[in-house]
Amino acid sequence: LGDSFGRRVPILAGYVGTLLGAVGMWTSVSPFSVGVYRLLSGISVGLGIPASLTLIAEVSPKKDRAPLISICYLALAFGALYADLGLYNFLPDLRSGDWRSLVIWSALPAALALPTGLFGLEDTPTFHLGRRDYAAVERVLDKMALTNNPELANWQLPRELDENGIASGDNDENTVE
């Protein structure tokens, strides 16, 4: 899925599906519809998490990759703690309480992340390069350079690329290592 649509689309679809699933559960009138919307939420999380881990692995420097992936898994643990806080507040004895509010509580992280993802999340340069969208490659790498090291922001992709997208010739003045 990520190779066809990039990493951004499954991540955003995960946020949207999580929100739709939560709103659907919140408005449900039968156990069956709760199950359907819960399934939507689960599939949505299953779309977003692997895509986000892959995105981080693709764009992070090799020396930082393992710690960043570890932080993602730590975030999953904090997500479980967040869920526990919701249970404690809305269903303290797991028998009575406001389960609908708990469902909305569970969707708040996706609701907060969606605008950030819509306006700040880029696909990877590797994805754009595979689609031969060189303008997008330059845009994403410029954004990365400005974020990480503004001195690298004045670079360009080599204009002479072979059929595999590899720079031809021995001119390496534009190469960034």
PDB file of C-alpha atoms in Angstrom:
ATOM      1  CA  LEU A   1       0.000   0.000   0.000  1.00  0.00           C
ATOM      2  CA  GLY A   2       2.772   2.421   0.961  1.00  0.00           C
ATOM      3  CA  ASP A   3       4.701   1.678  -2.224  1.00  0.00           C
ATOM      4  CA  SER A   4       1.663   2.602  -4.317  1.00  0.00           C
ATOM      5  CA  PHE A   5       0.361   5.603  -2.367  1.00  0.00           C
ATOM      6  CA  GLY A   6       3.342   6.660  -0.282  1.00  0.00           C
ATOM      7  CA  ARG A   7       3.523   6.764   3.489  1.00  0.00           C
ATOM      8  CA  ARG A   8       1.490   9.932   3.958  1.00  0.00           C
ATOM      9  CA  VAL A   9      -1.798   8.540   2.606  1.00  0.00           C
ATOM     10  CA  PRO A  10      -1.993   5.492   4.927  1.00  0.00           C
ATOM     11  CA  ILE A  11      -1.038   7.642   7.918  1.00  0.00           C
ATOM     12  CA  LEU A  12      -3.731  10.203   7.159  1.00  0.00           C
ATOM     13  CA  ALA A  13      -6.230   7.426   6.343  1.00  0.00           C
ATOM     14  CA  GLY A  14      -5.410   5.947   9.752  1.00  0.00           C
ATOM     15  CA  TYR A  15      -6.229   9.227  11.485  1.00  0.00           C
ATOM     16  CA  VAL A  16      -9.450   9.728   9.517  1.00  0.00           C
ATOM     17  CA  GLY A  17     -10.564   6.107   9.969  1.00  0.00           C
ATOM     18  CA  THR A  18      -9.897   6.277  13.696  1.00  0.00           C
ATOM     19  CA  LEU A  19     -12.022   9.422  13.950  1.00  0.00           C
ATOM     20  CA  LEU A  20     -14.834   7.983  11.819  1.00  0.00           C
ATOM     21  CA  GLY A  21     -14.771   4.769  13.838  1.00  0.00           C
ATOM     22  CA  ALA A  22     -14.988   6.690  17.110  1.00  0.00           C
ATOM     23  CA  VAL A  23     -17.832   8.908  15.953  1.00  0.00           C
ATOM     24  CA  GLY A  24     -19.602   5.849  14.567  1.00  0.00           C
ATOM     25  CA  MET A  25     -19.272   3.994  17.864  1.00  0.00           C
ATOM     26  CA  TRP A  26     -20.384   7.076  19.768  1.00  0.00           C
ATOM     27  CA  THR A  27     -23.587   7.269  17.705  1.00  0.00           C
ATOM     28  CA  SER A  28     -24.208   3.501  17.512  1.00  0.00           C
ATOM     29  CA  VAL A  29     -27.533   2.059  18.558  1.00  0.00           C
ATOM     30  CA  SER A  30     -26.698  -1.646  18.385  1.00  0.00           C
ATOM     31  CA  PRO A  31     -23.864  -3.967  19.383  1.00  0.00           C
ATOM     32  CA  PHE A  32     -23.422  -4.900  15.713  1.00  0.00           C
ATOM     33  CA  SER A  33     -22.791  -1.292  14.638  1.00  0.00           C
ATOM     34  CA  VAL A  34     -20.376  -0.825  17.537  1.00  0.00           C
ATOM     35  CA  GLY A  35     -18.495  -3.876  16.246  1.00  0.00           C
ATOM     36  CA  VAL A  36     -18.416  -2.548  12.688  1.00  0.00           C
ATOM     37  CA  TYR A  37     -17.037   0.816  13.787  1.00  0.00           C
ATOM     38  CA  ARG A  38     -14.583  -0.862  16.145  1.00  0.00           C
ATOM     39  CA  LEU A  39     -13.346  -2.925  13.203  1.00  0.00           C
ATOM     40  CA  LEU A  40     -12.923   0.290  11.180  1.00  0.00           C
ATOM     41  CA  SER A  41     -10.882   1.782  14.024  1.00  0.00           C
ATOM     42  CA  GLY A  42      -8.677  -1.303  14.248  1.00  0.00           C
ATOM     43  CA  ILE A  43      -8.026  -1.411  10.495  1.00  0.00           C
ATOM     44  CA  SER A  44      -7.230   2.301  10.566  1.00  0.00           C
ATOM     45  CA  VAL A  45      -4.651   1.888  13.308  1.00  0.00           C
ATOM     46  CA  GLY A  46      -3.244  -1.048  11.357  1.00  0.00           C
ATOM     47  CA  LEU A  47      -2.801   1.224   8.343  1.00  0.00           C
ATOM     48  CA  GLY A  48      -1.206   4.114  10.177  1.00  0.00           C
ATOM     49  CA  ILE A  49       1.323   2.559  12.533  1.00  0.00           C
ATOM     50  CA  PRO A  50       3.356   0.513  10.016  1.00  0.00           C
ATOM     51  CA  ALA A  51       3.382   3.427   7.557  1.00  0.00           C
ATOM     52  CA  SER A  52       4.625   5.834  10.210  1.00  0.00           C
ATOM     53  CA  LEU A  53       7.369   3.460  11.329  1.00  0.00           C
ATOM     54  CA  THR A  54       8.447   2.975   7.725  1.00  0.00           C
ATOM     55  CA  LEU A  55       8.431   6.715   7.079  1.00  0.00           C
ATOM     56  CA  ILE A  56      10.680   7.302  10.073  1.00  0.00           C
ATOM     57  CA  ALA A  57      13.026   4.529   8.961  1.00  0.00           C
ATOM     58  CA  GLU A  58      13.235   5.984   5.445  1.00  0.00           C
ATOM     59  CA  VAL A  59      13.954   9.590   6.347  1.00  0.00           C
ATOM     60  CA  SER A  60      16.003   9.350   9.533  1.00  0.00           C
ATOM     61  CA  PRO A  61      19.797   9.286   9.514  1.00  0.00           C
ATOM     62  CA  LYS A  62      21.202   5.804  10.029  1.00  0.00           C
ATOM     63  CA  LYS A  63      22.706   6.681  13.418  1.00  0.00           C
ATOM     64  CA  ASP A  64      19.339   7.991  14.693  1.00  0.00           C
ATOM     65  CA  ARG A  65      17.076   5.339  13.167  1.00  0.00           C
ATOM     66  CA  ALA A  66      17.022   2.834  16.032  1.00  0.00           C
ATOM     67  CA  PRO A  67      16.418   5.442  18.769  1.00  0.00           C
ATOM     68  CA  LEU A  68      13.632   7.070  16.743  1.00  0.00           C
ATOM     69  CA  ILE A  69      11.891   3.753  16.116  1.00  0.00           C
ATOM     70  CA  SER A  70      12.277   2.983  19.837  1.00  0.00           C
ATOM     71  CA  ILE A  71      10.610   6.309  20.659  1.00  0.00           C
ATOM     72  CA  CYS A  72       7.693   5.280  18.439  1.00  0.00           C
ATOM     73  CA  TYR A  73       7.253   2.062  20.381  1.00  0.00           C
ATOM     74  CA  LEU A  74       7.524   4.049  23.610  1.00  0.00           C
ATOM     75  CA  ALA A  75       4.719   6.258  22.279  1.00  0.00           C
ATOM     76  CA  LEU A  76       2.598   3.116  21.898  1.00  0.00           C
ATOM     77  CA  ALA A  77       3.158   2.405  25.579  1.00  0.00           C
ATOM     78  CA  PHE A  78       2.169   5.979  26.453  1.00  0.00           C
ATOM     79  CA  GLY A  79      -0.929   5.461  24.290  1.00  0.00           C
ATOM     80  CA  ALA A  80      -1.843   2.465  26.425  1.00  0.00           C
ATOM     81  CA  LEU A  81      -1.380   4.607  29.539  1.00  0.00           C
ATOM     82  CA  TYR A  82      -3.617   7.261  27.959  1.00  0.00           C
ATOM     83  CA  ALA A  83      -6.256   4.569  27.352  1.00  0.00           C
ATOM     84  CA  ASP A  84      -5.937   3.450  30.977  1.00  0.00           C
ATOM     85  CA  LEU A  85      -6.553   7.023  32.139  1.00  0.00           C
ATOM     86  CA  GLY A  86      -9.680   7.094  29.991  1.00  0.00           C
ATOM     87  CA  LEU A  87     -10.870   3.825  31.502  1.00  0.00           C
ATOM     88  CA  TYR A  88     -10.183   5.109  34.992  1.00  0.00           C
ATOM     89  CA  ASN A  89     -12.141   8.310  34.352  1.00  0.00           C
ATOM     90  CA  PHE A  90     -15.065   7.004  32.290  1.00  0.00           C
ATOM     91  CA  LEU A  91     -15.449   3.305  33.236  1.00  0.00           C
ATOM     92  CA  PRO A  92     -13.796   2.949  36.644  1.00  0.00           C
ATOM     93  CA  ASP A  93     -15.313  -0.443  37.484  1.00  0.00           C
ATOM     94  CA  LEU A  94     -15.526  -1.645  33.851  1.00  0.00           C
ATOM     95  CA  ARG A  95     -19.263  -2.260  34.364  1.00  0.00           C
ATOM     96  CA  SER A  96     -20.878   1.130  34.553  1.00  0.00           C
ATOM     97  CA  GLY A  97     -19.945   4.534  33.297  1.00  0.00           C
ATOM     98  CA  ASP A  98     -19.957   6.624  30.174  1.00  0.00           C
ATOM     99  CA  TRP A  99     -18.492   4.364  27.475  1.00  0.00           C
ATOM    100  CA  ARG A 100     -19.444   6.836  24.736  1.00  0.00           C
ATOM    101  CA  SER A 101     -17.239   9.507  26.276  1.00  0.00           C
ATOM    102  CA  LEU A 102     -14.452   6.940  26.491  1.00  0.00           C
ATOM    103  CA  VAL A 103     -14.780   6.352  22.742  1.00  0.00           C
ATOM    104  CA  ILE A 104     -14.409  10.075  22.027  1.00  0.00           C
ATOM    105  CA  TRP A 105     -11.493  10.232  24.498  1.00  0.00           C
ATOM    106  CA  SER A 106      -9.776   7.502  22.501  1.00  0.00           C
ATOM    107  CA  ALA A 107     -10.089   9.524  19.290  1.00  0.00           C
ATOM    108  CA  LEU A 108      -8.580  12.745  20.654  1.00  0.00           C
ATOM    109  CA  PRO A 109      -4.954  11.881  19.716  1.00  0.00           C
ATOM    110  CA  ALA A 110      -5.993  11.212  16.105  1.00  0.00           C
ATOM    111  CA  ALA A 111      -8.032  14.426  16.060  1.00  0.00           C
ATOM    112  CA  LEU A 112      -4.980  16.386  17.213  1.00  0.00           C
ATOM    113  CA  ALA A 113      -2.596  14.637  14.820  1.00  0.00           C
ATOM    114  CA  LEU A 114      -4.769  14.958  11.699  1.00  0.00           C
ATOM    115  CA  PRO A 115      -4.281  18.726  11.115  1.00  0.00           C
ATOM    116  CA  THR A 116      -0.550  18.369  11.719  1.00  0.00           C
ATOM    117  CA  GLY A 117      -0.411  15.504   9.249  1.00  0.00           C
ATOM    118  CA  LEU A 118      -2.480  17.314   6.645  1.00  0.00           C
ATOM    119  CA  PHE A 119      -0.351  20.435   6.678  1.00  0.00           C
ATOM    120  CA  GLY A 120       3.059  19.236   7.818  1.00  0.00           C
ATOM    121  CA  LEU A 121       3.542  15.622   6.783  1.00  0.00           C
ATOM    122  CA  GLU A 122       5.410  14.994   3.549  1.00  0.00           C
ATOM    123  CA  ASP A 123       5.985  11.748   1.758  1.00  0.00           C
ATOM    124  CA  THR A 124       9.517  10.421   1.548  1.00  0.00           C
ATOM    125  CA  PRO A 125      11.980  11.499  -1.116  1.00  0.00           C
ATOM    126  CA  THR A 126      12.332   7.817  -2.016  1.00  0.00           C
ATOM    127  CA  PHE A 127       8.619   7.580  -2.831  1.00  0.00           C
ATOM    128  CA  HIS A 128       8.718  10.699  -5.021  1.00  0.00           C
ATOM    129  CA  LEU A 129      11.894   9.546  -6.738  1.00  0.00           C
ATOM    130  CA  GLY A 130      10.236   6.230  -7.587  1.00  0.00           C
ATOM    131  CA  ARG A 131       7.442   8.205  -9.251  1.00  0.00           C
ATOM    132  CA  ARG A 132      10.013  10.409 -11.007  1.00  0.00           C
ATOM    133  CA  ASP A 133       8.504  13.492  -9.374  1.00  0.00           C
ATOM    134  CA  TYR A 134      11.776  15.369  -9.092  1.00  0.00           C
ATOM    135  CA  ALA A 135      10.140  18.655  -8.077  1.00  0.00           C
ATOM    136  CA  ALA A 136       8.575  16.893  -5.068  1.00  0.00           C
ATOM    137  CA  VAL A 137      11.922  15.261  -4.222  1.00  0.00           C
ATOM    138  CA  GLU A 138      13.568  18.683  -4.166  1.00  0.00           C
ATOM    139  CA  ARG A 139      10.700  20.215  -2.163  1.00  0.00           C
ATOM    140  CA  VAL A 140      10.838  17.485   0.498  1.00  0.00           C
ATOM    141  CA  LEU A 141      14.629  17.473   0.718  1.00  0.00           C
ATOM    142  CA  ASP A 142      14.670  21.287   0.939  1.00  0.00           C
ATOM    143  CA  LYS A 143      12.207  21.098   3.825  1.00  0.00           C
ATOM    144  CA  MET A 144      14.344  18.445   5.514  1.00  0.00           C
ATOM    145  CA  ALA A 145      17.505  20.484   4.974  1.00  0.00           C
ATOM    146  CA  LEU A 146      15.918  23.633   6.393  1.00  0.00           C
ATOM    147  CA  THR A 147      14.735  21.708   9.424  1.00  0.00           C
ATOM    148  CA  ASN A 148      18.032  19.945  10.078  1.00  0.00           C
ATOM    149  CA  ASN A 149      20.788  22.137   8.665  1.00  0.00           C
ATOM    150  CA  PRO A 150      19.893  25.379   6.853  1.00  0.00           C
ATOM    151  CA  GLU A 151      23.383  25.479   5.287  1.00  0.00           C
ATOM    152  CA  LEU A 152      22.390  22.523   3.093  1.00  0.00           C
ATOM    153  CA  ALA A 153      19.256  24.221   1.765  1.00  0.00           C
ATOM    154  CA  ASN A 154      20.884  25.563  -1.415  1.00  0.00           C
ATOM    155  CA  TRP A 155      21.343  22.310  -3.290  1.00  0.00           C
ATOM    156  CA  GLN A 156      19.718  20.814  -6.371  1.00  0.00           C
ATOM    157  CA  LEU A 157      19.153  17.388  -7.794  1.00  0.00           C
ATOM    158  CA  PRO A 158      21.455  16.621 -10.689  1.00  0.00           C
ATOM    159  CA  ARG A 159      19.481  17.344 -13.869  1.00  0.00           C
ATOM    160  CA  GLU A 160      20.965  14.520 -15.906  1.00  0.00           C
ATOM    161  CA  LEU A 161      19.457  11.299 -14.569  1.00  0.00           C
ATOM    162  CA  ASP A 162      19.470   7.925 -16.272  1.00  0.00           C
ATOM    163  CA  GLU A 163      16.359   5.726 -16.626  1.00  0.00           C
ATOM    164  CA  ASN A 164      16.794   4.514 -13.034  1.00  0.00           C
ATOM    165  CA  GLY A 165      16.878   8.033 -11.614  1.00  0.00           C
ATOM    166  CA  ILE A 166      20.635   7.890 -10.967  1.00  0.00           C
ATOM    167  CA  ALA A 167      22.847  10.871 -11.762  1.00  0.00           C
ATOM    168  CA  SER A 168      24.988  10.238 -14.802  1.00  0.00           C
ATOM    169  CA  GLY A 169      28.548  11.379 -15.357  1.00  0.00           C
ATOM    170  CA  ASP A 170      31.255  12.099 -12.856  1.00  0.00           C
ATOM    171  CA  ASN A 171      30.009  15.535 -11.832  1.00  0.00           C
ATOM    172  CA  ASP A 172      29.377  15.284  -8.100  1.00  0.00           C
ATOM    173  CA  GLU A 173      29.168  18.960  -7.235  1.00  0.00           C
ATOM    174  CA  ASN A 174      25.487  18.584  -6.324  1.00  0.00           C
ATOM    175  CA  THR A 175      25.868  15.422  -4.304  1.00  0.00           C
ATOM    176  CA  VAL A 176      24.822  15.576  -0.667  1.00  0.00           C
ATOM    177  CA  GLU A 177      26.156  12.825   1.558  1.00  0.00           C
TER     178      GLU A 177
END
